[in-house]
Short mmCIF file of C-alpha atoms in Angstrom, two decimals:
data_model
loop_
_atom_site.label_atom_id
_atom_site.label_comp_id
_atom_site.label_asym_id
_atom_site.label_seq_id
_atom_site.Cartn_x
_atom_site.Cartn_y
_atom_site.Cartn_z
CA MET A 1 -32.90 -17.08 -7.98
CA PRO A 2 -35.60 -15.17 -9.88
CA TRP A 3 -35.03 -11.50 -10.53
CA ARG A 4 -38.18 -9.69 -9.48
CA GLY A 5 -37.63 -6.56 -11.56
CA PRO A 6 -36.24 -3.02 -11.30
CA GLN A 7 -39.06 -1.98 -8.97
CA TYR A 8 -37.17 -3.71 -6.14
CA PRO A 9 -34.27 -1.46 -5.06
CA GLY A 10 -30.89 -3.14 -4.86
CA GLU A 11 -31.85 -6.13 -7.00
CA PHE A 12 -30.37 -6.77 -10.43
CA PRO A 13 -30.26 -9.63 -12.93
CA SER A 14 -27.07 -11.69 -13.00
CA LEU A 15 -25.65 -14.73 -14.73
CA GLY A 16 -23.80 -15.43 -11.50
CA TRP A 17 -26.65 -17.45 -10.01
CA SER A 18 -26.62 -19.99 -12.83
CA LEU A 19 -22.82 -20.16 -12.70
CA LEU A 20 -22.93 -21.11 -9.03
CA GLU A 21 -25.06 -24.10 -10.05
CA TRP A 22 -22.82 -24.86 -13.04
CA TRP A 23 -19.73 -25.09 -10.85
CA ALA A 24 -21.53 -27.29 -8.33
CA ASP A 25 -22.61 -29.60 -11.17
CA PHE A 26 -19.19 -30.02 -12.75
CA LEU A 27 -16.37 -29.17 -10.30
CA PRO A 28 -15.24 -30.85 -7.08
CA ALA A 29 -14.48 -29.04 -3.84
CA PRO A 30 -10.73 -28.40 -3.37
CA SER A 31 -10.73 -30.19 0.00
CA ASP A 32 -12.96 -33.12 -1.01
CA PRO A 33 -12.99 -34.45 -4.60
CA ASP A 34 -16.25 -36.28 -3.91
CA ALA A 35 -18.11 -33.12 -2.86
CA PRO A 36 -19.37 -30.41 -5.23
CA LEU A 37 -17.73 -27.00 -5.41
CA LEU A 38 -19.79 -24.71 -3.19
CA LEU A 39 -18.58 -21.15 -2.75
CA THR A 40 -18.81 -19.28 0.52
CA ASP A 41 -21.52 -16.64 0.82
CA GLU A 42 -18.93 -13.91 0.37
CA GLN A 43 -17.51 -15.50 -2.77
CA ALA A 44 -21.00 -16.11 -4.14
CA ARG A 45 -21.92 -12.46 -3.67
CA LEU A 46 -18.78 -11.48 -5.55
CA VAL A 47 -19.66 -13.77 -8.46
CA VAL A 48 -23.23 -12.47 -8.64
CA ARG A 49 -22.04 -8.88 -8.72
CA TRP A 50 -19.30 -9.58 -11.29
CA TRP A 51 -21.81 -11.13 -13.71
CA ALA A 52 -24.45 -8.43 -13.13
CA LEU A 53 -26.45 -7.46 -16.23
CA ASP A 54 -28.18 -4.36 -17.50
CA PRO A 55 -31.88 -5.11 -16.86
CA VAL A 56 -32.90 -3.75 -20.27
CA THR A 57 -30.18 -4.80 -22.71
CA GLY A 58 -28.74 -7.80 -20.88
CA ALA A 59 -25.23 -6.38 -21.34
CA LEU A 60 -22.67 -7.15 -18.66
CA ARG A 61 -22.18 -4.18 -16.35
CA TYR A 62 -18.45 -4.58 -15.87
CA ARG A 63 -15.62 -4.75 -18.41
CA ARG A 64 -12.80 -5.33 -15.91
CA GLY A 65 -12.55 -6.29 -12.29
CA CYS A 66 -10.17 -6.75 -9.40
CA SER A 67 -10.18 -8.66 -6.13
CA ARG A 68 -7.68 -7.36 -3.56
CA ARG A 69 -7.87 -9.85 -0.73
CA SER A 70 -5.77 -11.23 2.09
CA LYS A 71 -3.30 -14.02 1.45
CA GLY A 72 -5.06 -17.38 1.68
CA TRP A 73 -8.58 -15.97 1.26
CA GLY A 74 -9.12 -18.11 -1.85
CA LYS A 75 -8.47 -15.75 -4.74
CA SER A 76 -6.70 -18.28 -6.96
CA PRO A 77 -9.22 -21.17 -6.70
CA LEU A 78 -12.09 -18.76 -7.31
CA GLU A 79 -10.35 -17.22 -10.30
CA ALA A 80 -9.61 -20.70 -11.64
CA ALA A 81 -13.34 -21.46 -11.54
CA LYS A 82 -14.12 -18.18 -13.28
CA ALA A 83 -11.52 -18.81 -15.98
CA LEU A 84 -12.95 -22.28 -16.60
CA ALA A 85 -16.44 -20.80 -16.87
CA GLU A 86 -15.13 -18.36 -19.50
CA LEU A 87 -13.79 -21.34 -21.46
CA ALA A 88 -16.80 -23.66 -21.29
CA GLY A 89 -19.56 -22.17 -19.16
CA PRO A 90 -22.72 -20.08 -19.76
CA VAL A 91 -21.12 -16.64 -19.38
CA ARG A 92 -22.73 -14.87 -22.39
CA PHE A 93 -26.23 -13.39 -22.16
CA ALA A 94 -28.70 -15.35 -24.33
CA GLY A 95 -32.05 -13.93 -23.21
CA TRP A 96 -34.64 -14.31 -20.45
CA ASP A 97 -36.48 -17.42 -19.34
CA ALA A 98 -40.16 -17.69 -18.47
CA ARG A 99 -39.53 -16.59 -14.87
CA GLY A 100 -37.66 -13.47 -15.98
CA ASP A 101 -34.22 -14.78 -15.09
CA PRO A 102 -31.30 -14.30 -17.48
CA VAL A 103 -30.06 -17.28 -19.47
CA GLY A 104 -26.43 -17.73 -20.45
CA ARG A 105 -24.59 -19.47 -23.25
CA PRO A 106 -20.89 -20.32 -23.75
CA TRP A 107 -18.47 -18.46 -25.95
CA GLY A 108 -18.24 -19.91 -29.44
CA THR A 109 -22.01 -20.36 -29.86
CA ALA A 110 -24.71 -18.25 -31.54
CA GLY A 111 -22.12 -16.45 -33.61
CA ASP A 112 -19.83 -15.49 -30.71
CA PRO A 113 -16.06 -15.79 -31.13
CA SER A 114 -14.36 -18.94 -29.88
CA PRO A 115 -13.15 -18.67 -26.29
CA TRP A 116 -9.50 -17.86 -25.71
CA VAL A 117 -8.68 -17.52 -22.03
CA GLN A 118 -5.29 -16.40 -20.74
CA ILE A 119 -4.01 -16.61 -17.18
CA ALA A 120 -1.24 -14.02 -17.10
CA ALA A 121 1.44 -13.31 -14.52
CA CYS A 122 4.97 -11.99 -14.31
CA SER A 123 6.47 -15.43 -13.78
CA GLU A 124 5.61 -19.07 -14.41
CA ASP A 125 5.43 -19.72 -10.68
CA GLN A 126 2.73 -17.09 -10.34
CA THR A 127 0.59 -18.55 -13.13
CA ASP A 128 0.71 -21.85 -11.22
CA ASN A 129 -1.39 -20.24 -8.47
CA THR A 130 -4.46 -20.16 -10.69
CA TYR A 131 -3.70 -22.66 -13.44
CA GLY A 132 -2.61 -25.23 -10.87
CA ALA A 133 -5.95 -24.96 -9.07
CA LEU A 134 -7.79 -25.32 -12.38
CA TYR A 135 -5.70 -28.34 -13.41
CA GLU A 136 -6.41 -30.09 -10.11
CA ALA A 137 -10.15 -29.49 -10.42
CA LEU A 138 -10.29 -30.87 -13.97
CA THR A 139 -8.13 -33.94 -13.31
CA ALA A 140 -9.67 -34.97 -9.96
CA ASN A 141 -11.69 -38.18 -9.92
CA ASP A 142 -9.84 -39.53 -12.96
CA GLY A 143 -10.61 -36.42 -14.95
CA ARG A 144 -14.38 -36.59 -14.59
CA ALA A 145 -14.87 -32.81 -14.89
CA ALA A 146 -12.64 -32.65 -17.98
CA ASP A 147 -14.60 -35.47 -19.61
CA ASP A 148 -17.98 -33.96 -18.77
CA LEU A 149 -16.95 -30.55 -20.11
CA ARG A 150 -15.08 -32.04 -23.10
CA ILE A 151 -11.75 -30.48 -22.28
CA ASP A 152 -8.32 -31.83 -23.19
CA VAL A 153 -6.24 -30.92 -20.13
CA GLY A 154 -2.49 -30.44 -20.29
CA LEU A 155 0.15 -29.17 -17.92
CA THR A 156 0.50 -25.97 -19.93
CA ARG A 157 -2.84 -25.55 -21.74
CA CYS A 158 -6.43 -26.72 -22.10
CA PHE A 159 -8.40 -27.21 -25.34
CA LEU A 160 -12.09 -27.78 -25.94
CA THR A 161 -12.59 -31.03 -27.83
CA ASP A 162 -16.05 -30.40 -29.31
CA ARG A 163 -15.37 -26.92 -30.72
CA PRO A 164 -12.53 -24.38 -30.95
CA GLY A 165 -11.46 -22.96 -27.61
CA ARG A 166 -8.31 -22.73 -25.51
CA LEU A 167 -7.07 -21.73 -22.08
CA GLU A 168 -3.40 -21.10 -21.33
CA PRO A 169 -1.08 -19.56 -18.76
CA VAL A 170 1.15 -16.84 -20.22
CA THR A 171 4.18 -14.90 -19.03
CA ALA A 172 5.49 -13.56 -22.35
CA SER A 173 6.26 -9.92 -23.04
CA ALA A 174 3.54 -7.46 -23.93
CA GLY A 175 4.78 -7.14 -27.49
CA SER A 176 4.25 -10.81 -28.26
CA ARG A 177 0.68 -10.63 -26.88
CA GLU A 178 -0.47 -7.63 -28.91
CA GLY A 179 -3.44 -8.37 -31.17
CA GLN A 180 -4.33 -11.82 -29.84
CA ARG A 181 -8.08 -12.58 -29.95
CA VAL A 182 -8.40 -13.15 -26.21
CA THR A 183 -11.92 -13.25 -24.77
CA TYR A 184 -10.98 -13.34 -21.09
CA ALA A 185 -7.76 -12.56 -19.23
CA THR A 186 -6.82 -13.24 -15.64
CA LEU A 187 -4.14 -10.89 -14.33
CA ASP A 188 -2.67 -12.67 -11.33
CA GLU A 189 -0.80 -11.02 -8.43
CA THR A 190 -0.85 -7.55 -9.99
CA HIS A 191 0.88 -5.97 -6.99
CA LEU A 192 3.98 -7.49 -8.63
CA TRP A 193 3.24 -6.03 -12.09
CA LEU A 194 5.60 -3.04 -12.17
CA PRO A 195 7.01 -0.70 -14.81
CA SER A 196 10.42 -2.32 -14.30
CA ASN A 197 9.25 -5.82 -15.29
CA GLY A 198 6.87 -4.77 -18.03
CA GLY A 199 3.78 -5.55 -15.97
CA ARG A 200 1.95 -2.29 -16.60
CA LYS A 201 2.51 -2.55 -20.34
CA LEU A 202 1.34 -6.18 -20.37
CA ALA A 203 -1.84 -5.22 -18.49
CA ARG A 204 -2.68 -2.56 -21.04
CA THR A 205 -2.04 -5.00 -23.89
CA LEU A 206 -4.29 -7.68 -22.40
CA ARG A 207 -7.08 -5.18 -21.79
CA ARG A 208 -6.89 -3.93 -25.37
CA ASN A 209 -7.05 -7.49 -26.63
CA VAL A 210 -10.16 -8.42 -24.67
CA ALA A 211 -11.81 -5.08 -25.47
CA LYS A 212 -11.81 -5.72 -29.21
CA MET A 213 -13.44 -9.12 -28.58
CA SER A 214 -16.07 -7.69 -26.21
CA GLY A 215 -14.38 -9.76 -23.52
CA ARG A 216 -13.35 -8.95 -19.98
CA SER A 217 -10.35 -9.10 -17.64
CA TYR A 218 -9.99 -9.69 -13.92
CA GLU A 219 -7.13 -9.02 -11.52
CA THR A 220 -6.28 -10.83 -8.32
CA THR A 221 -3.83 -9.27 -5.92
CA ASN A 222 -2.63 -8.86 -2.39
CA SER A 223 -2.27 -5.34 -1.09
CA TYR A 224 0.30 -3.34 -2.99
CA THR A 225 3.20 -1.14 -1.97
CA PRO A 226 2.14 2.50 -2.42
CA GLY A 227 4.41 4.44 -4.72
CA GLU A 228 5.66 1.45 -6.72
CA ARG A 229 3.22 2.24 -9.55
CA SER A 230 2.09 -1.36 -9.77
CA VAL A 231 -0.95 -2.40 -11.79
CA ALA A 232 -2.74 -3.13 -8.51
CA GLU A 233 -2.10 0.42 -7.32
CA ASP A 234 -3.24 1.88 -10.65
CA THR A 235 -6.46 -0.14 -10.50
CA HIS A 236 -7.22 0.96 -6.94
CA LYS A 237 -6.76 4.59 -7.96
CA ALA A 238 -9.01 4.07 -10.98
CA ALA A 239 -11.69 2.59 -8.72
CA ASP A 240 -11.43 5.52 -6.32
CA GLN A 241 -11.87 7.87 -9.29
CA GLY A 242 -15.04 6.05 -10.33
CA ALA A 243 -13.79 4.53 -13.60
CA ALA A 244 -16.77 3.33 -15.63
CA GLY A 245 -17.23 -0.43 -15.87
CA LEU A 246 -14.65 -1.26 -13.20
CA PHE A 247 -15.66 -3.77 -10.51
CA TYR A 248 -13.47 -3.48 -7.40
CA ASP A 249 -13.65 -5.95 -4.53
CA ALA A 250 -11.60 -5.42 -1.37
CA VAL A 251 -12.14 -5.94 2.34
CA GLU A 252 -9.51 -4.39 4.61
CA ALA A 253 -9.00 -5.18 8.25
CA PRO A 254 -9.60 -2.22 10.56
CA GLU A 255 -6.52 -0.28 11.57
CA VAL A 256 -4.56 -2.10 14.25
CA ARG A 257 -1.27 -1.36 15.98
CA GLU A 258 1.66 -3.75 16.10
CA ASP A 259 1.62 -3.72 19.90
CA ALA A 260 -2.11 -4.49 20.10
CA PRO A 261 -3.06 -7.61 22.09
CA ASP A 262 -3.54 -10.86 20.20
CA THR A 263 -7.30 -10.65 20.62
CA GLU A 264 -7.37 -7.37 18.66
CA LEU A 265 -5.15 -8.81 15.93
CA ARG A 266 -7.45 -11.81 15.61
CA ALA A 267 -10.56 -9.64 15.48
CA ALA A 268 -9.03 -7.51 12.73
CA LEU A 269 -8.03 -10.60 10.76
CA ALA A 270 -11.57 -11.95 11.09
CA VAL A 271 -12.85 -8.88 9.26
CA ALA A 272 -10.36 -9.27 6.41
CA TYR A 273 -10.91 -13.02 5.95
CA GLY A 274 -14.69 -12.99 6.34
CA ASP A 275 -16.18 -16.45 5.89
CA ALA A 276 -12.97 -18.07 4.61
CA HIS A 277 -13.42 -20.83 7.18
CA TRP A 278 -10.31 -22.74 6.10
CA VAL A 279 -8.01 -20.00 7.42
CA ASP A 280 -6.68 -20.61 10.94
CA LEU A 281 -6.65 -17.11 12.41
CA ASP A 282 -4.75 -18.18 15.52
CA ARG A 283 -2.04 -19.58 13.27
CA LEU A 284 -1.86 -16.23 11.47
CA VAL A 285 -1.52 -14.37 14.76
CA ALA A 286 1.38 -16.64 15.68
CA GLU A 287 3.01 -15.95 12.31
CA ILE A 288 2.56 -12.21 12.74
CA ARG A 289 4.18 -12.38 16.19
CA ASP A 290 7.19 -14.27 14.83
CA PRO A 291 10.30 -12.05 15.16
CA ASP A 292 11.15 -12.69 11.51
CA THR A 293 7.80 -11.32 10.31
CA GLU A 294 7.93 -7.68 9.31
CA TRP A 295 4.91 -5.75 10.54
CA GLU A 296 4.57 -3.90 7.25
CA GLU A 297 4.37 -7.18 5.35
CA ALA A 298 1.81 -8.51 7.82
CA LEU A 299 -0.34 -5.45 7.19
CA ARG A 300 -0.23 -6.00 3.45
CA PHE A 301 -0.58 -9.75 3.17
CA PHE A 302 -2.76 -10.65 6.15
CA PHE A 303 -4.69 -7.50 7.04
CA ASN A 304 -5.07 -6.48 3.37
CA ARG A 305 -3.97 -2.90 4.03
CA PRO A 306 -1.89 -1.22 1.30
CA THR A 307 1.32 -0.09 2.95
CA ASP A 308 5.06 -0.26 2.53
CA ASP A 309 8.16 -0.03 4.68
CA ARG A 310 7.44 3.67 5.08
CA LEU A 311 4.82 3.56 7.79
CA LYS A 312 3.91 6.81 9.50
CA ALA A 313 6.45 7.88 12.08
CA VAL A 314 3.67 8.60 14.57
CA GLU A 315 -0.11 8.44 14.53
CA ALA A 316 -2.01 11.72 14.84
CA ALA A 317 -3.69 10.77 18.11
CA ARG A 318 -0.37 9.94 19.74
CA TRP A 319 1.25 13.16 18.54
CA THR A 320 -1.68 15.26 19.76
CA ALA A 321 -1.55 13.60 23.18
CA LEU A 322 2.08 14.70 23.58
CA ALA A 323 1.37 18.38 22.90
CA ARG A 324 2.12 20.82 25.76
CA PRO A 325 1.50 24.30 24.34
CA ASP A 326 1.36 25.63 27.91
CA ILE A 327 5.10 25.18 28.38
CA GLN A 328 6.98 28.43 27.83
CA VAL A 329 10.73 28.08 27.36
CA PRO A 330 12.33 30.96 29.28
CA HIS A 331 15.06 33.29 28.14
CA GLY A 332 18.44 31.81 28.97
CA ALA A 333 17.25 28.21 29.00
CA ARG A 334 19.83 25.63 28.00
CA VAL A 335 18.67 24.10 24.72
CA GLY A 336 19.66 22.03 21.75
CA LEU A 337 18.81 23.20 18.23
CA GLY A 338 17.97 21.28 15.09
CA PHE A 339 18.21 22.84 11.63
CA ASP A 340 16.99 21.40 8.33
CA GLY A 341 17.28 23.71 5.35
CA SER A 342 16.26 23.89 1.71
CA ILE A 343 16.46 26.37 -1.14
CA SER A 344 12.92 26.81 -2.42
CA ASP A 345 10.49 23.93 -2.77
CA ASP A 346 10.95 22.29 0.62
CA ALA A 347 10.72 24.11 3.93
CA THR A 348 13.53 25.35 6.15
CA ALA A 349 13.05 24.81 9.86
CA LEU A 350 14.77 25.62 13.14
CA ARG A 351 13.46 23.96 16.28
CA GLY A 352 14.75 23.80 19.82
CA CYS A 353 14.66 21.24 22.61
CA VAL A 354 14.90 21.86 26.34
CA LEU A 355 15.25 19.19 29.02
CA LEU A 356 12.71 19.68 31.79
CA HIS A 357 13.63 17.42 34.71
CA GLY A 358 15.33 15.19 32.17
CA LYS A 359 12.31 15.03 29.86
CA PRO A 360 12.76 16.64 26.43
CA HIS A 361 10.31 19.29 25.22
CA THR A 362 10.66 20.57 21.66
CA PHE A 363 9.47 23.93 20.36
CA VAL A 364 9.46 25.93 17.17
CA ILE A 365 11.77 28.86 16.61
CA ARG A 366 10.95 29.51 12.94
CA VAL A 367 9.77 27.60 9.88
CA TRP A 368 10.02 29.04 6.39
CA THR A 369 7.80 27.64 3.65
CA ARG A 370 7.06 28.73 0.13
CA PRO A 371 3.98 31.01 0.14
CA PRO A 372 1.00 29.74 -1.90
CA ASN A 373 1.25 32.54 -4.48
CA ALA A 374 5.01 32.95 -4.47
CA PRO A 375 6.49 34.20 -7.75
CA ARG A 376 8.59 31.99 -9.95
CA GLY A 377 12.12 31.77 -8.62
CA TRP A 378 11.17 32.35 -4.97
CA ARG A 379 13.90 31.35 -2.53
CA ILE A 380 14.15 30.85 1.21
CA PRO A 381 15.09 34.27 2.70
CA ARG A 382 18.57 33.45 3.91
CA THR A 383 19.05 36.78 5.66
CA GLU A 384 16.03 36.00 7.84
CA VAL A 385 17.50 32.59 8.59
CA HIS A 386 20.80 34.17 9.67
CA GLU A 387 18.96 36.65 11.90
CA THR A 388 16.86 33.90 13.47
CA VAL A 389 19.90 31.74 14.24
CA ALA A 390 21.60 34.76 15.81
CA TRP A 391 18.49 35.46 17.89
CA ALA A 392 18.39 31.87 19.11
CA PHE A 393 22.02 31.93 20.25
CA ASP A 394 21.44 35.28 21.96
CA HIS A 395 18.15 34.27 23.61
CA TYR A 396 19.10 30.78 24.83
CA GLN A 397 22.13 28.95 26.12
CA VAL A 398 22.67 26.76 23.07
CA GLY A 399 24.59 23.68 24.06
CA LEU A 400 24.57 22.08 20.60
CA MET A 401 23.08 22.85 17.18
CA LEU A 402 22.87 19.96 14.72
CA CYS A 403 22.52 21.04 11.09
CA ASP A 404 21.80 19.05 7.96
CA PRO A 405 24.44 20.45 5.58
CA ALA A 406 22.48 19.92 2.36
CA LYS A 407 22.37 23.24 0.43
CA TRP A 408 23.50 25.21 3.51
CA HIS A 409 27.11 24.09 3.91
CA THR A 410 28.66 27.55 3.65
CA GLU A 411 26.18 29.14 6.05
CA ILE A 412 26.64 26.39 8.62
CA GLU A 413 30.41 26.81 8.47
CA GLY A 414 29.88 30.50 9.19
CA TRP A 415 27.69 29.74 12.20
CA ALA A 416 30.32 27.32 13.49
CA GLN A 417 32.97 30.04 13.27
CA ALA A 418 30.69 32.51 15.04
CA TYR A 419 29.32 30.32 17.83
CA GLY A 420 31.90 27.59 18.16
CA GLU A 421 32.71 24.55 16.09
CA ASP A 422 31.84 22.32 19.02
CA ARG A 423 28.39 23.94 19.28
CA VAL A 424 27.41 24.07 15.60
CA VAL A 425 27.93 20.64 14.08
CA PHE A 426 27.16 19.11 10.70
CA PHE A 427 24.68 16.24 10.92
CA ASP A 428 24.25 14.54 7.56
CA THR A 429 20.72 13.14 7.53
CA ASN A 430 21.76 10.89 4.63
CA SER A 431 24.16 9.04 6.95
CA LEU A 432 22.10 5.94 7.69
CA ILE A 433 23.94 5.03 10.88
CA ARG A 434 23.76 8.49 12.47
CA MET A 435 20.25 9.25 11.27
CA SER A 436 18.84 5.87 12.27
CA ARG A 437 20.19 6.41 15.80
CA ALA A 438 18.55 9.83 16.00
CA CYS A 439 15.26 8.52 14.62
CA ASP A 440 15.35 5.60 17.03
CA ARG A 441 15.84 7.97 19.95
CA TRP A 442 12.91 10.10 18.78
CA LEU A 443 10.63 7.08 18.19
CA THR A 444 11.45 5.68 21.62
CA ALA A 445 10.75 8.98 23.36
CA VAL A 446 7.43 9.35 21.54
CA ALA A 447 6.39 5.74 22.18
CA GLU A 448 7.25 5.90 25.89
CA GLY A 449 5.71 9.33 26.40
CA ALA A 450 9.09 10.62 27.58
CA TYR A 451 8.75 13.66 25.35
CA SER A 452 6.50 16.64 24.70
CA HIS A 453 6.21 19.33 22.04
CA ASP A 454 4.68 22.77 21.63
CA GLY A 455 1.90 21.75 19.21
CA ASP A 456 3.09 24.07 16.45
CA PRO A 457 0.67 23.43 13.53
CA VAL A 458 3.28 23.55 10.76
CA THR A 459 5.54 21.15 12.62
CA THR A 460 2.55 18.92 13.34
CA ASP A 461 1.75 18.74 9.63
CA HIS A 462 5.36 17.86 8.82
CA VAL A 463 5.65 15.26 11.60
CA LEU A 464 2.45 13.52 10.54
CA ALA A 465 3.80 13.41 6.98
CA MET A 466 6.99 11.63 8.08
CA HIS A 467 7.22 7.95 7.25
CA ARG A 468 9.56 5.32 8.63
CA LYS A 469 11.77 3.67 6.06
CA LYS A 470 13.50 0.51 7.12
CA VAL A 471 17.28 0.51 6.68
CA HIS A 472 19.82 -2.24 7.07
CA VAL A 473 22.77 -0.93 9.05
CA ARG A 474 25.07 -2.48 11.61
CA ASP A 475 27.34 -0.57 13.94
CA ALA A 476 28.95 -0.87 17.35
CA ASP A 477 25.68 0.12 19.01
CA ASP A 478 23.60 -2.47 17.16
CA ASP A 479 21.06 -4.00 19.52
CA GLY A 480 19.34 -6.21 16.96
CA ARG A 481 16.28 -3.98 16.58
CA THR A 482 14.91 -2.90 13.23
CA LYS A 483 16.36 0.47 12.23
CA TYR A 484 14.49 3.28 10.50
CA VAL A 485 15.07 6.69 9.02
CA PHE A 486 12.36 9.23 8.30
CA VAL A 487 11.42 10.03 4.71
CA LYS A 488 8.56 11.56 2.76
CA GLY A 489 5.53 9.41 2.14
CA PRO A 490 3.97 8.62 -1.23
CA ASP A 491 2.09 11.93 -1.16
CA ARG A 492 5.45 13.81 -1.02
CA ARG A 493 4.31 16.23 1.70
CA LYS A 494 6.97 18.31 3.42
CA ILE A 495 8.69 16.87 6.50
CA ASP A 496 11.49 19.40 7.15
CA ALA A 497 10.14 20.70 10.46
CA GLY A 498 9.76 17.11 11.61
CA ILE A 499 13.38 16.36 10.76
CA SER A 500 14.50 19.49 12.62
CA ASP A 501 12.53 18.22 15.63
CA VAL A 502 14.47 14.95 15.50
CA LEU A 503 17.77 16.85 15.29
CA ALA A 504 16.79 19.18 18.15
CA LEU A 505 16.04 16.22 20.42
CA GLN A 506 19.31 14.56 19.43
CA ALA A 507 21.18 17.79 20.14
CA ALA A 508 19.59 18.29 23.56
CA VAL A 509 20.37 14.81 24.86
CA THR A 510 23.94 14.73 23.52
CA MET A 511 25.12 18.31 24.19
CA PRO A 512 27.94 18.84 26.70
CA ASP A 513 27.13 19.82 30.27
CA GLN A 514 28.56 23.35 30.05
CA PRO A 515 28.40 25.70 27.04
CA PRO A 516 31.70 27.02 25.70
CA ALA A 517 32.22 30.76 25.40
CA ALA A 518 31.59 32.27 21.99
CA ASP A 519 30.95 35.62 20.37
CA PRO A 520 27.45 35.33 18.83
CA TRP A 521 27.89 38.42 16.67
CA ALA A 522 31.26 37.49 15.14
CA LEU A 523 29.60 36.43 11.90
CA TYR A 524 28.27 39.92 11.29
CA GLY A 525 31.48 41.81 12.09
#
C-alpha cells in the first residue's frame, strides 16, 4: 500500500505491508497447508504498526514491543511468523521505491550482522508454543517453505543454508545469555517471568543483547497477576509511563460481573477476541461457567483483564447503593462492635452494628489515621482510643465487641476485665477459618442487600480498598463454596475501617440475646 506522505494525518510508512505479502508467498495457513497465510485485519494492523518507520530516516519507530492478548487469540502463531521474518525476511529498511513506499532487506545483507533469533521462555514447554508453530509452518507440504527460504529446520533450531543465520528456542539462565549477538528476541508468556525464576533478569539480558545489535525484542503474554512483579507487569507499567520506543498492544474486555448473564459474558469476550474467528465464544462461556473454573483466572486468561485472587471485596456502585446516612442509631441501642487497631502507619478503627428488624446497619464510632504532616514517630493516641471505647459502652448496650488482638493485646485484656470477658472477645483476623466465616457473612449480606451502612467517607475508602484473597480451609461448617479473607490490594491502601466493619457485623449477629452486667468504668478506677 503506497504511503502518501506526512501531509496525511495518521498515515506512516511501514515495512509491515510488504511482510504481509511475504508471509502469504511463503507460509501456509495453520488450518489449511494448501492455503496461504493471511492474517486477520486486527493482526495485520498490529504488524503494520510494529514495523512503522520514521518518514525521514527510515528508522524503525519501536525498539521493543508487547502483545497482551486473550488465551487462544493467536499470539504464538503470529509471533512465529514474525520470528521467521527476522531470520529470513525483509525486515531491515533499504530505501524507498519509485512509489514512495519503503523497501526492506533481510539481516545479513548490505553489511548488516547475520540474523540470530531467540525464542525465550521460562521452560521448554513454553518455547514450544512459538517454536512449534514455526516448525509446523516450515515443514508443511514436505518442507516447501523451508526449501524456498533455504532453511535447515530441526526440532531445536533452524539455520539458513545460503548464509550465516540461526533461530533457536532458549530457556537457559540469564548469565549464560549475556553478550550473545542476538538480533531479535521473542519473550514468550512473560506473565510467568518472575524474580523468583530469574525471568526479570533474563528479560533485561535479552534486551541488552539486541540493543547492541540494533535489534528488537517482542513479548507475548496473557494478563498478569498484579503485585507479582512479572516482566509482563513491568512492561505494562512502562507503557503507561510512556516509555520511548515501546509498542504496547492489548485489548481488554469491558468489565463484567461473574453473575452476569451468558449474553453479557459473550459480548465481553467478543471485544477481547476481536476478529479471531477460530475462537468459539460459546465454548468459552461454557468453560467459564464450569464450577472448576475460577472467576479470577477467567478474567485474566479469557477477558484479558489483569487481576489476581484478590478481587475487590465490593464494587463502588454496590457499596454506594447500600448507604443509609439517614439512619441515626439511638442512645441505648443494642449493638455489636468491631475493633481493628494499629500502632502508627495503618489506621485504628471502631465501628458498630445495630440490627434493625433483623437487618444489620453498620456505623462509625471513630477512626484514627496518621495525619498527612504528622511528625516522625507519630503514634495512634491510645488514650483517645480508651476514652472512645468507654463512651461506646456507656452510650450503647454493647452485646459483643470483637477485637483483632494485633498490637493491642494488653488494652483488649483491660477492656475485657472492665466490660466483661464474654462481651470483649479476641478475634484473630489471621485465623483463616474464623476470618473466612466473617468475611463470607459480610459478602453475603452485601450481595443480597441485607445490610446497610452510614456512608462514612473514611470507611468507604477502606472498604473499597479491600480485596478478596482466596483461602483453602475446611471446617465443620464447610459448604463447598470458595472461601475468602480480606486483604490489602496491590496499591497497599488502608483497609482497617473495612475490617472493623466486618467484625462489627459478625459481633452483632452472634452476640447473646441479653447483655451481662458490667462496670464500664472499672478500667479507670
